[in-house]
Structures are given as structure tokens and as C-alpha cells.
CSV table of C-alpha atoms in Angstrom, one decimal:
chain,number,residue,atom,x,y,z
N,1,MET,CA,0.3,0.1,0.0
N,2,ALA,CA,1.8,3.5,-1.2
N,3,PRO,CA,1.7,5.8,2.0
N,4,PRO,CA,-0.7,8.4,2.7
N,5,PRO,CA,-0.3,11.8,1.9
N,6,PRO,CA,0.5,14.3,3.8
N,7,PRO,CA,-2.7,15.1,6.2
N,8,ARG,CA,-4.3,18.9,6.5
N,9,THR,CA,-5.4,19.9,9.2
N,10,LEU,CA,-8.6,23.0,9.4
N,11,SER,CA,-7.9,25.3,12.6
N,12,PRO,CA,-10.6,24.3,16.0
N,13,SER,CA,-10.9,28.6,15.4
N,14,SER,CA,-11.1,29.0,11.9
N,15,PRO,CA,-14.6,29.6,10.0
N,16,SER,CA,-16.4,26.8,9.6
N,17,PRO,CA,-15.1,25.2,5.7
N,18,SER,CA,-16.9,23.4,3.0
N,19,LEU,CA,-17.4,19.4,3.5
N,20,ARG,CA,-18.5,16.8,0.7
N,21,SER,CA,-18.2,13.5,0.8
N,22,SER,CA,-19.5,10.9,-2.1
N,23,GLY,CA,-21.7,9.1,0.4
N,24,CYS,CA,-23.5,11.9,1.9
N,25,ARG,CA,-26.4,11.0,0.2
N,26,PRO,CA,-28.5,9.3,2.8
N,27,LEU,CA,-28.9,5.6,2.8
N,28,PRO,CA,-31.6,3.3,4.6
N,29,SER,CA,-31.1,3.0,7.5
N,30,ALA,CA,-31.0,-1.1,7.5
N,31,ARG,CA,-28.1,-0.6,5.7
N,32,LEU,CA,-25.3,1.5,7.0
N,33,ARG,CA,-24.2,-0.4,10.0
N,34,PRO,CA,-21.1,-0.5,8.9
N,35,VAL,CA,-19.2,-4.5,9.1
N,36,SER,CA,-15.8,-2.9,7.8
N,37,VAL,CA,-14.2,0.5,6.5
N,38,ALA,CA,-10.6,1.1,4.9
N,39,GLY,CA,-9.7,4.7,4.5
N,40,VAL,CA,-6.5,6.3,3.2
N,41,GLY,CA,-5.3,10.2,2.6
N,42,SER,CA,-6.1,12.5,5.2
N,43,ALA,CA,-9.4,15.6,3.8
N,44,VAL,CA,-9.0,16.5,7.3
N,45,PHE,CA,-7.3,15.8,10.1
N,46,PHE,CA,-6.9,16.8,14.3
N,47,ARG,CA,-3.5,15.6,16.6
N,48,GLY,CA,-3.3,17.3,20.2
N,49,THR,CA,-0.1,17.4,22.6
N,50,GLU,CA,-2.4,18.3,25.3
N,51,PRO,CA,-5.6,16.1,26.9
N,52,PHE,CA,-8.5,15.0,24.8
N,53,SER,CA,-11.4,18.1,25.2
N,54,LEU,CA,-14.3,18.5,25.0
N,55,ARG,CA,-12.8,22.0,22.7
N,56,ASP,CA,-10.8,18.8,20.9
N,57,TRP,CA,-14.3,16.8,20.7
N,58,ARG,CA,-16.6,20.1,19.1
N,59,ALA,CA,-13.9,20.5,16.6
N,60,ILE,CA,-14.1,17.1,14.9
N,61,LYS,CA,-18.1,16.7,15.9
N,62,ARG,CA,-18.6,20.1,13.4
N,63,PHE,CA,-17.3,17.9,10.5
N,64,LEU,CA,-19.6,15.2,11.0
N,65,PRO,CA,-23.0,16.2,9.9
N,66,ARG,CA,-26.2,13.4,10.8
N,67,ASP,CA,-27.4,13.7,7.8
N,68,CYS,CA,-23.5,11.9,6.3
N,69,PRO,CA,-23.3,9.2,7.5
N,70,LEU,CA,-20.7,8.3,6.1
N,71,ILE,CA,-18.3,11.1,7.4
N,72,ARG,CA,-16.9,9.9,9.9
N,73,ALA,CA,-13.4,10.6,11.9
N,74,TYR,CA,-11.1,7.5,12.6
N,75,GLY,CA,-8.9,7.2,15.6
N,76,ALA,CA,-7.3,6.8,19.4
N,77,ILE,CA,-6.4,9.1,22.1
N,78,ARG,CA,-3.4,8.2,24.7
N,79,PHE,CA,-4.1,5.7,27.7
N,80,ASP,CA,-2.7,8.6,30.3
N,81,ALA,CA,-2.1,12.0,28.5
N,82,THR,CA,-0.2,13.3,30.8
N,83,SER,CA,2.6,10.7,31.2
N,84,ASP,CA,5.4,11.5,29.3
N,85,TYR,CA,6.1,10.6,25.4
N,86,SER,CA,8.3,7.9,23.9
N,87,VAL,CA,9.6,8.4,20.3
N,88,GLU,CA,7.6,5.6,18.8
N,89,TRP,CA,4.2,7.3,19.9
N,90,GLU,CA,5.4,10.8,19.0
N,91,GLU,CA,3.5,11.4,14.9
N,92,PHE,CA,-0.1,9.8,17.4
N,93,GLY,CA,0.5,12.9,19.9
N,94,SER,CA,-2.8,13.0,23.4
N,95,PHE,CA,-5.4,12.3,20.1
N,96,TYR,CA,-5.2,11.2,16.2
N,97,PHE,CA,-8.2,11.5,14.4
N,98,ILE,CA,-8.3,11.7,10.6
N,99,VAL,CA,-11.6,12.0,8.4
N,100,PRO,CA,-10.2,9.8,5.2
N,101,GLN,CA,-9.9,10.9,1.8
N,102,VAL,CA,-10.8,7.4,0.0
N,103,GLU,CA,-12.9,5.6,2.0
N,104,TYR,CA,-14.2,2.2,0.9
N,105,ASN,CA,-17.1,0.7,3.1
N,106,GLU,CA,-18.4,-3.1,3.7
N,107,LEU,CA,-21.9,-2.2,5.3
N,108,GLU,CA,-24.3,-4.7,6.4
N,109,GLU,CA,-25.8,-5.3,2.7
N,110,SER,CA,-23.9,-3.6,0.5
N,111,SER,CA,-21.0,-1.6,0.0
N,112,VAL,CA,-20.2,2.0,-1.0
N,113,LEU,CA,-16.8,3.9,-2.1
N,114,ALA,CA,-16.6,7.2,-0.5
N,115,THR,CA,-14.2,10.2,-1.3
N,116,THR,CA,-14.2,13.6,1.0
N,117,ILE,CA,-12.4,16.8,0.8
N,118,ALA,CA,-12.2,19.7,2.9
N,119,TRP,CA,-11.0,23.0,2.1
N,120,ASP,CA,-10.9,26.6,3.6
N,121,ASP,CA,-10.0,29.5,1.4
N,122,SER,CA,-9.5,31.3,4.4
N,123,LEU,CA,-6.1,28.7,4.7
N,124,SER,CA,-5.7,29.0,1.4
N,125,TRP,CA,-6.8,25.4,1.5
N,126,THR,CA,-8.9,26.2,-1.9
N,127,TRP,CA,-11.0,23.5,-3.5
N,128,GLN,CA,-8.9,23.0,-6.5
N,129,ASN,CA,-5.7,22.2,-3.5
N,130,ALA,CA,-8.1,20.1,-2.3
N,131,VAL,CA,-9.2,18.0,-5.9
N,132,LYS,CA,-5.4,17.6,-6.7
N,133,GLU,CA,-5.0,15.7,-3.9
N,134,LEU,CA,-8.1,13.7,-3.7
N,135,GLN,CA,-6.6,13.2,-7.8
N,136,SER,CA,-3.1,12.8,-6.0
N,137,THR,CA,-4.1,9.3,-3.7
N,138,LEU,CA,-6.9,8.3,-6.0
N,139,GLN,CA,-4.2,7.7,-8.3
N,140,LYS,CA,-1.6,6.1,-5.9
N,141,ILE,CA,-4.4,3.7,-4.5
N,142,SER,CA,-4.6,2.4,-8.4
N,143,SER,CA,-0.5,1.8,-9.2
N,144,SER,CA,-0.4,0.1,-5.5
N,145,PRO,CA,-1.8,-3.4,-5.6
N,146,ILE,CA,-2.7,-5.5,-2.3
N,147,LYS,CA,-2.4,-9.3,-2.1
N,148,VAL,CA,-2.5,-10.0,1.5
N,149,ASN,CA,-2.5,-13.6,3.3
N,150,ASN,CA,-5.2,-13.7,5.3
N,151,SER,CA,-4.1,-17.1,7.0
N,152,THR,CA,-0.7,-16.7,8.7
N,153,LEU,CA,2.3,-14.3,8.3
N,154,GLN,CA,5.4,-15.8,6.7
N,155,THR,CA,8.3,-14.4,8.9
N,156,THR,CA,10.4,-15.3,12.2
N,157,ILE,CA,10.9,-14.2,15.0
N,158,VAL,CA,15.0,-13.7,15.2
N,159,LYS,CA,15.0,-11.8,18.6
N,160,LEU,CA,12.1,-11.2,21.6
N,161,ASN,CA,13.1,-9.2,25.0
N,162,HIS,CA,11.1,-7.7,27.5
N,163,VAL,CA,9.8,-4.6,29.8
N,164,PRO,CA,9.0,-5.2,32.1
N,165,THR,CA,12.0,-7.9,32.7
N,166,LYS,CA,10.2,-11.3,34.8
N,167,ALA,CA,12.6,-10.9,37.5
N,168,SER,CA,10.9,-6.8,37.3
N,169,TRP,CA,7.4,-8.0,36.4
N,170,ASP,CA,7.6,-9.8,39.6
N,171,LEU,CA,8.8,-6.9,41.8
N,172,ALA,CA,5.3,-4.6,39.9
N,173,VAL,CA,3.4,-7.3,41.4
N,174,THR,CA,4.4,-8.2,44.6
N,175,LYS,CA,4.1,-4.5,45.8
N,176,ALA,CA,1.0,-3.2,44.2
N,177,LEU,CA,-0.1,-6.6,46.6
N,178,GLN,CA,1.4,-5.2,49.4
N,179,MET,CA,-0.3,-1.5,48.5
N,180,ILE,CA,-3.6,-3.7,48.0
N,181,LYS,CA,-3.3,-5.8,51.1
N,182,GLY,CA,-2.2,-2.8,53.2
N,183,LYS,CA,-4.6,-0.2,55.1
N,184,GLN,CA,-2.6,2.7,54.2
N,185,ARG,CA,-4.0,3.0,50.9
N,186,GLU,CA,-7.3,2.4,48.7
N,187,LEU,CA,-6.2,0.8,46.0
N,188,VAL,CA,-8.1,-2.7,45.1
N,189,LYS,CA,-6.9,-3.3,41.7
N,190,VAL,CA,-4.3,-2.2,39.6
N,191,VAL,CA,-3.4,-3.0,35.8
N,192,LEU,CA,0.3,-3.7,35.0
N,193,ALA,CA,1.1,-3.9,31.1
N,194,ARG,CA,4.2,-5.8,29.1
N,195,CYS,CA,5.9,-4.2,26.0
N,196,SER,CA,7.7,-6.5,24.0
N,197,ARG,CA,9.3,-6.1,21.5
N,198,TYR,CA,9.6,-8.9,18.3
N,199,ILE,CA,13.0,-8.5,15.8
N,200,THR,CA,11.8,-10.6,13.1
N,201,ASP,CA,13.9,-11.4,9.5
N,202,THR,CA,11.4,-9.5,7.0
N,203,CYS,CA,9.3,-6.6,8.3
N,204,ILE,CA,5.9,-6.6,8.8
N,205,ASP,CA,3.0,-5.1,6.7
N,206,PRO,CA,0.3,-4.2,9.1
N,207,VAL,CA,-2.9,-4.5,6.1
N,208,GLU,CA,-1.4,-8.0,6.2
N,209,LEU,CA,-0.8,-8.4,10.4
N,210,LEU,CA,-4.5,-6.7,10.1
N,211,ALA,CA,-6.0,-9.5,7.9
N,212,CYS,CA,-4.3,-12.3,10.1
N,213,LEU,CA,-5.9,-10.7,13.3
N,214,LYS,CA,-9.1,-10.7,11.4
N,215,VAL,CA,-9.4,-14.2,10.9
N,216,GLU,CA,-8.1,-13.7,15.1
N,217,GLY,CA,-11.4,-11.5,15.5
N,218,GLN,CA,-14.1,-13.2,16.4
N,219,ASN,CA,-17.0,-11.3,18.8
N,220,ALA,CA,-13.8,-8.3,18.5
N,221,TYR,CA,-12.6,-5.3,17.1
N,222,GLN,CA,-9.9,-5.0,14.6
N,223,PHE,CA,-7.7,-1.5,13.6
N,224,CYS,CA,-4.7,-0.2,12.2
N,225,ILE,CA,-4.3,3.6,12.4
N,226,GLN,CA,-1.1,4.6,11.4
N,227,PRO,CA,0.0,8.4,10.5
N,228,PRO,CA,2.0,9.2,7.4
N,229,ASP,CA,5.5,8.5,8.2
N,230,ALA,CA,5.1,6.7,11.5
N,231,PRO,CA,4.5,3.3,13.4
N,232,ALA,CA,1.3,1.8,12.6
N,233,PHE,CA,-1.2,1.1,15.2
N,234,VAL,CA,-2.9,-1.9,14.9
N,235,GLY,CA,-5.3,-4.0,17.4
N,236,ASN,CA,-7.3,-7.0,17.9
N,237,SER,CA,-9.4,-5.7,21.4
N,238,PRO,CA,-12.0,-7.7,22.8
N,239,GLU,CA,-13.6,-4.9,24.7
N,240,GLN,CA,-15.7,-2.2,23.6
N,241,LEU,CA,-15.4,0.8,25.8
N,242,PHE,CA,-19.1,2.4,24.1
N,243,HIS,CA,-21.3,2.4,21.4
N,244,ARG,CA,-23.9,5.8,20.6
N,245,LYS,CA,-26.7,5.1,17.8
N,246,TYR,CA,-28.4,8.6,18.2
N,247,LEU,CA,-28.9,8.8,22.4
N,248,ASN,CA,-28.8,4.4,22.9
N,249,ILE,CA,-25.5,4.5,24.4
N,250,SER,CA,-23.6,1.4,25.3
N,251,SER,CA,-20.9,-0.5,27.3
N,252,GLU,CA,-18.7,-3.2,28.3
N,253,ALA,CA,-16.3,-4.6,30.9
N,254,LEU,CA,-13.9,-7.6,30.6
N,255,ALA,CA,-12.0,-9.4,33.9
N,256,GLY,CA,-10.5,-13.0,34.0
N,257,THR,CA,-9.0,-14.7,31.8
N,258,ARG,CA,-8.5,-17.9,30.7
N,259,ALA,CA,-7.5,-19.9,27.8
N,260,ARG,CA,-9.7,-21.4,25.5
N,261,GLY,CA,-9.5,-25.7,25.6
N,262,LYS,CA,-8.8,-28.0,23.1
N,263,THR,CA,-11.8,-30.0,23.0
N,264,ARG,CA,-15.5,-29.0,24.2
N,265,ALA,CA,-15.4,-30.4,27.0
N,266,ASP,CA,-12.4,-29.4,28.2
N,267,ASP,CA,-13.5,-26.3,27.5
N,268,PHE,CA,-16.1,-26.1,29.0
N,269,GLN,CA,-14.4,-27.1,32.2
N,270,ILE,CA,-11.8,-24.1,31.8
N,271,GLY,CA,-15.0,-21.4,31.6
N,272,GLN,CA,-16.5,-23.1,35.1
N,273,ASP,CA,-13.2,-22.5,36.7
N,274,LEU,CA,-13.7,-19.0,35.6
N,275,LEU,CA,-17.0,-18.9,36.5
N,276,LEU,CA,-16.1,-19.9,39.8
N,277,SER,CA,-12.7,-19.5,40.7
N,278,SER,CA,-12.2,-16.9,44.3
N,279,LYS,CA,-9.4,-14.6,42.4
N,280,GLU,CA,-11.6,-14.5,39.3
N,281,ASP,CA,-14.4,-13.8,41.1
N,282,ASN,CA,-13.0,-10.7,43.3
N,283,GLU,CA,-11.5,-9.2,40.3
N,284,PHE,CA,-14.7,-9.8,38.9
N,285,THR,CA,-16.7,-8.3,41.9
N,286,ILE,CA,-14.6,-4.8,41.4
N,287,VAL,CA,-15.5,-3.8,37.8
N,288,ARG,CA,-19.3,-4.7,38.7
N,289,ASP,CA,-19.1,-2.3,41.2
N,290,SER,CA,-16.5,0.0,39.6
N,291,ILE,CA,-19.7,0.2,36.3
N,292,GLU,CA,-22.0,0.7,39.4
N,293,LYS,CA,-19.9,3.6,40.1
N,294,LYS,CA,-19.8,4.3,36.3
N,295,LEU,CA,-23.8,4.5,36.5
N,296,GLU,CA,-24.1,6.5,38.7
N,297,ALA,CA,-21.1,9.1,37.1
N,298,ILE,CA,-23.7,9.1,34.3
N,299,ALA,CA,-26.8,9.5,36.5
N,300,ARG,CA,-25.3,13.0,37.9
N,301,ILE,CA,-24.6,14.0,33.5
N,302,LEU,CA,-27.9,13.0,32.7
N,303,PHE,CA,-30.4,14.0,35.5
N,304,GLY,CA,-28.1,15.7,38.2
N,305,GLU,CA,-27.2,14.7,41.3
N,306,ASN,CA,-30.5,14.7,42.8
N,307,MET,CA,-31.8,11.6,40.4
N,308,ALA,CA,-28.2,10.4,41.0
N,309,SER,CA,-28.6,8.2,44.6
N,310,ALA,CA,-32.3,7.3,42.5
N,311,VAL,CA,-30.9,3.4,42.6
N,312,LEU,CA,-32.1,0.1,43.4
N,313,PHE,CA,-30.5,-3.2,43.3
N,314,ASN,CA,-32.8,-6.4,42.4
N,315,GLN,CA,-31.5,-9.3,41.4
N,316,GLY,CA,-28.4,-8.2,39.9
N,317,ILE,CA,-30.1,-5.7,37.6
N,318,TYR,CA,-29.5,-1.8,38.7
N,319,TYR,CA,-32.5,0.9,37.5
N,320,ILE,CA,-32.3,4.1,38.2
N,321,LEU,CA,-35.8,5.5,39.6
N,322,GLN,CA,-38.2,8.0,38.6
N,323,MET,CA,-37.8,8.2,34.7
N,324,ILE,CA,-40.2,9.1,32.3
N,325,CYS,CA,-38.0,8.7,28.7
N,326,ASP,CA,-34.6,8.3,29.7
N,327,ASP,CA,-33.2,4.4,31.0
N,328,VAL,CA,-29.7,3.5,32.4
N,329,VAL,CA,-29.7,-0.3,33.3
N,330,VAL,CA,-26.3,-2.2,33.9
N,331,HIS,CA,-26.6,-6.2,33.9
N,332,PRO,CA,-23.2,-6.9,36.1
N,333,SER,CA,-24.2,-10.6,36.4
N,334,LYS,CA,-21.2,-12.7,35.2
N,335,ALA,CA,-21.0,-13.4,31.5
N,336,LEU,CA,-18.2,-15.9,29.4
N,337,ARG,CA,-16.9,-13.8,26.5
N,338,LYS,CA,-15.5,-16.8,24.5
N,339,LEU,CA,-12.8,-15.4,21.5
N,340,PRO,CA,-10.9,-17.2,19.7
N,341,ARG,CA,-7.7,-18.3,22.3
N,342,VAL,CA,-9.4,-17.0,25.6
N,343,GLN,CA,-12.2,-16.5,27.5
N,344,HIS,CA,-13.2,-13.9,30.0
N,345,LEU,CA,-16.3,-12.7,32.4
N,346,SER,CA,-18.4,-9.7,30.6
N,347,ALA,CA,-20.4,-7.1,32.3
N,348,GLN,CA,-22.7,-4.4,30.1
N,349,LEU,CA,-24.4,-1.6,30.6
N,350,ALA,CA,-26.7,0.3,28.7
N,351,ALA,CA,-28.1,4.2,28.5
N,352,ARG,CA,-30.3,6.3,26.7
N,353,MET,CA,-28.5,9.9,26.6
N,354,ARG,CA,-30.8,13.0,27.1
N,355,ASN,CA,-28.7,15.1,24.3
N,356,GLU,CA,-25.9,13.9,22.1
N,357,ASP,CA,-23.5,16.4,23.7
N,358,ASP,CA,-23.6,14.6,26.6
N,359,GLU,CA,-20.8,12.2,24.7
N,360,PHE,CA,-17.4,13.8,25.6
N,361,ASP,CA,-18.8,13.7,29.3
N,362,ILE,CA,-19.5,9.6,29.0
N,363,LEU,CA,-16.2,9.4,27.7
N,364,ASN,CA,-14.3,10.7,29.9
N,365,THR,CA,-16.4,8.5,32.6
N,366,LEU,CA,-15.8,5.7,30.6
N,367,HIS,CA,-12.0,5.4,30.5
N,368,PRO,CA,-10.2,4.1,31.6
N,369,SER,CA,-11.9,0.9,32.5
N,370,PRO,CA,-11.4,-0.6,35.6
N,371,ALA,CA,-9.9,-4.1,33.0
N,372,VAL,CA,-6.8,-1.5,31.8
N,373,CYS,CA,-6.6,0.4,34.6
N,374,GLY,CA,-7.8,-0.4,38.4
N,375,LEU,CA,-9.2,0.7,41.0
N,376,PRO,CA,-10.2,3.2,42.5
N,377,THR,CA,-8.7,5.1,38.9
N,378,GLU,CA,-6.9,7.6,40.1
N,379,GLU,CA,-4.6,5.8,42.4
N,380,ALA,CA,-4.3,2.8,40.0
N,381,ARG,CA,-3.3,5.6,37.2
N,382,GLN,CA,-0.8,6.9,39.7
N,383,PHE,CA,0.7,3.8,40.8
N,384,ILE,CA,0.8,2.9,36.7
N,385,GLN,CA,3.7,5.8,36.2
N,386,ASP,CA,5.4,5.0,38.9
N,387,TYR,CA,6.1,2.1,38.5
N,388,GLU,CA,5.8,0.9,34.9
N,389,ILE,CA,9.1,1.6,32.4
N,390,PHE,CA,7.6,2.2,29.5
N,391,ASP,CA,5.2,4.2,27.2
N,392,ARG,CA,1.7,3.2,26.9
N,393,GLY,CA,1.3,5.5,23.8
N,394,MET,CA,-2.3,4.8,22.7
N,395,TYR,CA,-2.9,1.1,24.1
N,396,ALA,CA,-5.7,0.9,26.5
N,397,GLY,CA,-6.9,3.8,25.0
N,398,PRO,CA,-10.4,4.7,23.1
N,399,VAL,CA,-9.7,3.4,19.2
N,400,GLY,CA,-13.0,3.5,17.3
N,401,TRP,CA,-14.6,6.4,15.7
N,402,PHE,CA,-17.2,9.6,15.9
N,403,GLY,CA,-20.1,10.0,13.7
N,404,GLY,CA,-22.9,12.3,13.4
N,405,ALA,CA,-25.8,10.2,14.4
N,406,GLU,CA,-23.2,7.3,16.0
N,407,SER,CA,-20.1,6.7,17.6
N,408,GLU,CA,-18.1,3.4,18.4
N,409,PHE,CA,-14.8,2.8,20.9
N,410,ALA,CA,-13.5,0.0,21.7
N,411,VAL,CA,-10.5,-0.5,24.5
N,412,GLY,CA,-7.2,-0.3,22.7
N,413,ILE,CA,-5.9,-3.4,24.3
N,414,ARG,CA,-4.1,-7.1,22.0
N,415,SER,CA,-2.5,-4.6,20.5
N,416,ALA,CA,0.5,-3.7,18.8
N,417,LEU,CA,2.7,-1.1,16.9
N,418,LEU,CA,4.4,-1.7,13.5
N,419,GLY,CA,7.7,0.4,13.2
N,420,LYS,CA,9.1,1.3,9.8
N,421,GLY,CA,12.4,-2.1,10.4
N,422,HIS,CA,12.2,-5.3,11.5
N,423,SER,CA,10.4,-4.3,14.8
N,424,THR,CA,6.9,-4.8,16.4
N,425,LEU,CA,6.1,-3.7,19.9
N,426,VAL,CA,3.8,-6.1,21.4
N,427,TYR,CA,1.6,-5.1,24.7
N,428,ALA,CA,-0.5,-6.8,26.8
N,429,GLY,CA,-2.0,-6.6,30.6
N,430,ALA,CA,-2.8,-8.6,33.5
N,431,GLY,CA,-5.2,-7.2,36.4
N,432,ILE,CA,-3.5,-7.4,39.6
N,433,VAL,CA,-5.3,-7.6,42.8
N,434,GLU,CA,-5.8,-9.6,45.9
N,435,GLY,CA,-4.9,-13.7,45.2
N,436,THR,CA,-2.7,-12.8,42.0
N,437,ASN,CA,0.0,-15.0,41.6
N,438,PRO,CA,2.9,-13.2,39.3
N,439,SER,CA,4.0,-15.8,37.3
N,440,PHE,CA,0.3,-16.9,36.5
N,441,GLU,CA,0.2,-13.3,35.2
N,442,TRP,CA,3.0,-13.3,33.1
N,443,ASP,CA,2.0,-17.1,31.7
N,444,GLU,CA,-1.6,-14.8,30.4
N,445,LEU,CA,1.1,-12.1,28.9
N,446,ASP,CA,2.4,-14.7,27.0
N,447,LEU,CA,-0.9,-16.0,26.0
N,448,LYS,CA,-3.3,-12.1,25.3
N,449,ALA,CA,0.4,-11.4,23.3
N,450,SER,CA,0.5,-14.7,21.0
N,451,GLN,CA,-2.1,-13.5,18.3
N,452,HIS,CA,0.6,-11.3,17.0
N,453,LEU,CA,3.6,-13.0,15.7
N,454,ASP,CA,2.7,-16.7,16.4
N,455,GLY,CA,2.5,-18.5,13.0
């Protein structure tokens, strides 16, 4: 695939630019659910160095009209924008979103090829400039055929090293457990991660890796984001952060991990062990309690302080009472989420917003999830800053897309960063709670990372 042309950015404070798309004609709603999307080039992009803010969200949203459902901004947000950047993540900034020039949409019942251009005469970026760059992008695409092996990567691992090492990991987990068991701190869970650098005998094509992850990707989100002249952020995340359709919003949280069984009976037994494990039940309870707190926070966003206390627990379902049109419901009962290599415990949340402007507040409320940070959030985030010795970048941050009438984000886990050479960084994390065994969690990291470079 030819590299995309340099992106163009329009100032959030500049006059509203013109924006057109070949997909701007409304289509029947039943056909608009995207199955997969591929985009190249940049009609407009958004990158920041400060934490993602309401102003940034508004700057993106003004490009995304409700009556043009195929105009979307795709991208990701750092796990922690207050932490120091490493060189491999610099081009992503604290957030990076792009409206592609050329976009192929595979929908549930059809496919659409859309082109989008943006221009703003006040910034000396005219209609003629925009059309000329679109033509250049189309020419590069037409002259760059792609052949992808959909099953395996044709590469061999030459060298592998982990940050942290196993010894450093054991020390960090032991310190976390001491703080969790101690009475002087409120920490009950922290998620620690590992960055593994693979050196391979060939350069890995991000598109080829994405195709392999799609084979792995039952019930998961596959993504690939690559700014110009930057590494590619590629992943296969099982966890939804949130999905918004008009005013309806849903979310999910995962806890606990086990491998899949080799036989149906073996798989069933492993799943039952996961459901009955006291350690995993402890982690799931933490996730469930965190969802309750997030539920209350969302209730404050939606209904104000007085409504936030109107919560009733009844047979595993939380209800916000005294609502006429708006509902917030959590299903915290245990359910197994089965993926090709692993299985998890899951809990789900659904809500109806008062208006779409609440989307930014809900994004901020749901990220970081207890599955990638811990609980309480700030104590866990501080522990991660103090004891992790690599930059997570966009790993474990929100990754997905904003649209005028719909938005969807996953949690950017089970992910990797592919550089220009033979080096690939693979990220994986594990939840540390009372009862955690450091060696078992290290093995869990290997299991989670295995999908990226295992043949």
C-alpha cells in the first residue's frame, strides 16, 4: 500500500470549512451498519499534545453532519495524556483522528466507495487544492495493488525482549499486592502491562497483520491506524468502550482470562473454573462495583445530582428510578465471553442520553475502564505511572470513530505498534488483585500477546 499523502489540518477556531462526500446522500438505515472500513489519505485530521478536551471533541464533531453517515473521524486517544511520550508514539500526539479522503465501507447489505474533501479559503487551502490532492491519492491507490495472506504471517522471530523483565514484573506485582493488602491505601486493583519487542527476519506489513487478526477476531474489534511517516497501531480488541446510536449508548467491561480448551468438554470445564474462581470473582466484583460507580456518574451527567442517588439493586440489575423517557441499566451478572484463544468474564451497561452533547462526558467517564487501569482510578493510574517503565501510548486508550448520528469505540488492548524496520512492539496487560500470582499473570501476558506473531 502506498503511504498516504501528508494530512491537512484546519484550525478549530477558523470559519467552518466546506465538506463534501460522495456518500453524503442518505441511505436506508438498515444498510448503514459498518462491518469494516478502509480509508487512505486525509481530508482533515486532528492531533493534539494536551489531553483530549471538550473543545477538541467539538472541533471534530462540526465536520460530522447527522445527514452524512459515511463521514466519520477515525482515530485513538492516549491511555494517559499526562505521561511522557516515547519517540515511537510522538506522531500520534495525545489524540489522533482523521477523516479519510478515500474510504471503502463494507456494510451489512452492500458496499460503498466514498470520497471526502475539505477546503477553507481563509487558510489558503482552496477547493482546487483539495481536488488535486484527492486525485493524487486516487492515483496512488490505483497503482498499488495489495496481496494479503489471510491466514499466517510469513516471518520468523529473530529476537525477543520484554519490558519489564520477568524479575522486574514480579517485583512490581509484589509491590502492588502489598499496597492492595495494606490499610494505608485504597487501591484494590491495578492493571500492569508489558511491552515486548520482537525483531523479525522480514518487515511486517500492517495490512497483512490486520488480515491475520481478522481470522482471530471473532467477537472483537480489529483496527489499524497509521499517521504519515509513523508506525502503525494495530490491534484486535475484545472490549467495547461504548457504542452510541443517536441517544442510545452501551458499554462493556471484561475481567479474568483463561485459555480456550482443545475439546468442547475441556473448554466447558475451563469456563466453569473461570466462573467459580475466587480470585477471578474478586476481580469481577471490582469491575461490577466500578460499573455501579460509573452508572452513578453517568446518572449525574444525564439527570443531575438528585437523580444519582435513586438506585435500586434487584436480582442483579441496577435501575435508575423516577425516569420517564431516559433509562440507565447495568447487567453485572457473570457471563462468559469466548474468543478464539481466550475467554473472559463480562458485564454490560446500557443508557439513553438526554442529548448527544453528553457523549464527551460519557467518554471521559468510561475511560479508563477498570479492565485496563484499576480501582480507584486515580490511585491505579498513579501506580502505573510510578512502576511501568515504558510508554503505553495509545495502548489501552479509546480507539474507534465519531460520526454525526453514531459513534463507536473499543478499548485499545491486544495491540501492537509496527515500525518501519523489522521491529514490532506488542502490548498486553493483566489485572492485579488480592490473590494474584505474578507467574500466572506473566503466562497470561504471553497468551494475550500470542495472536500477533504466532504462525
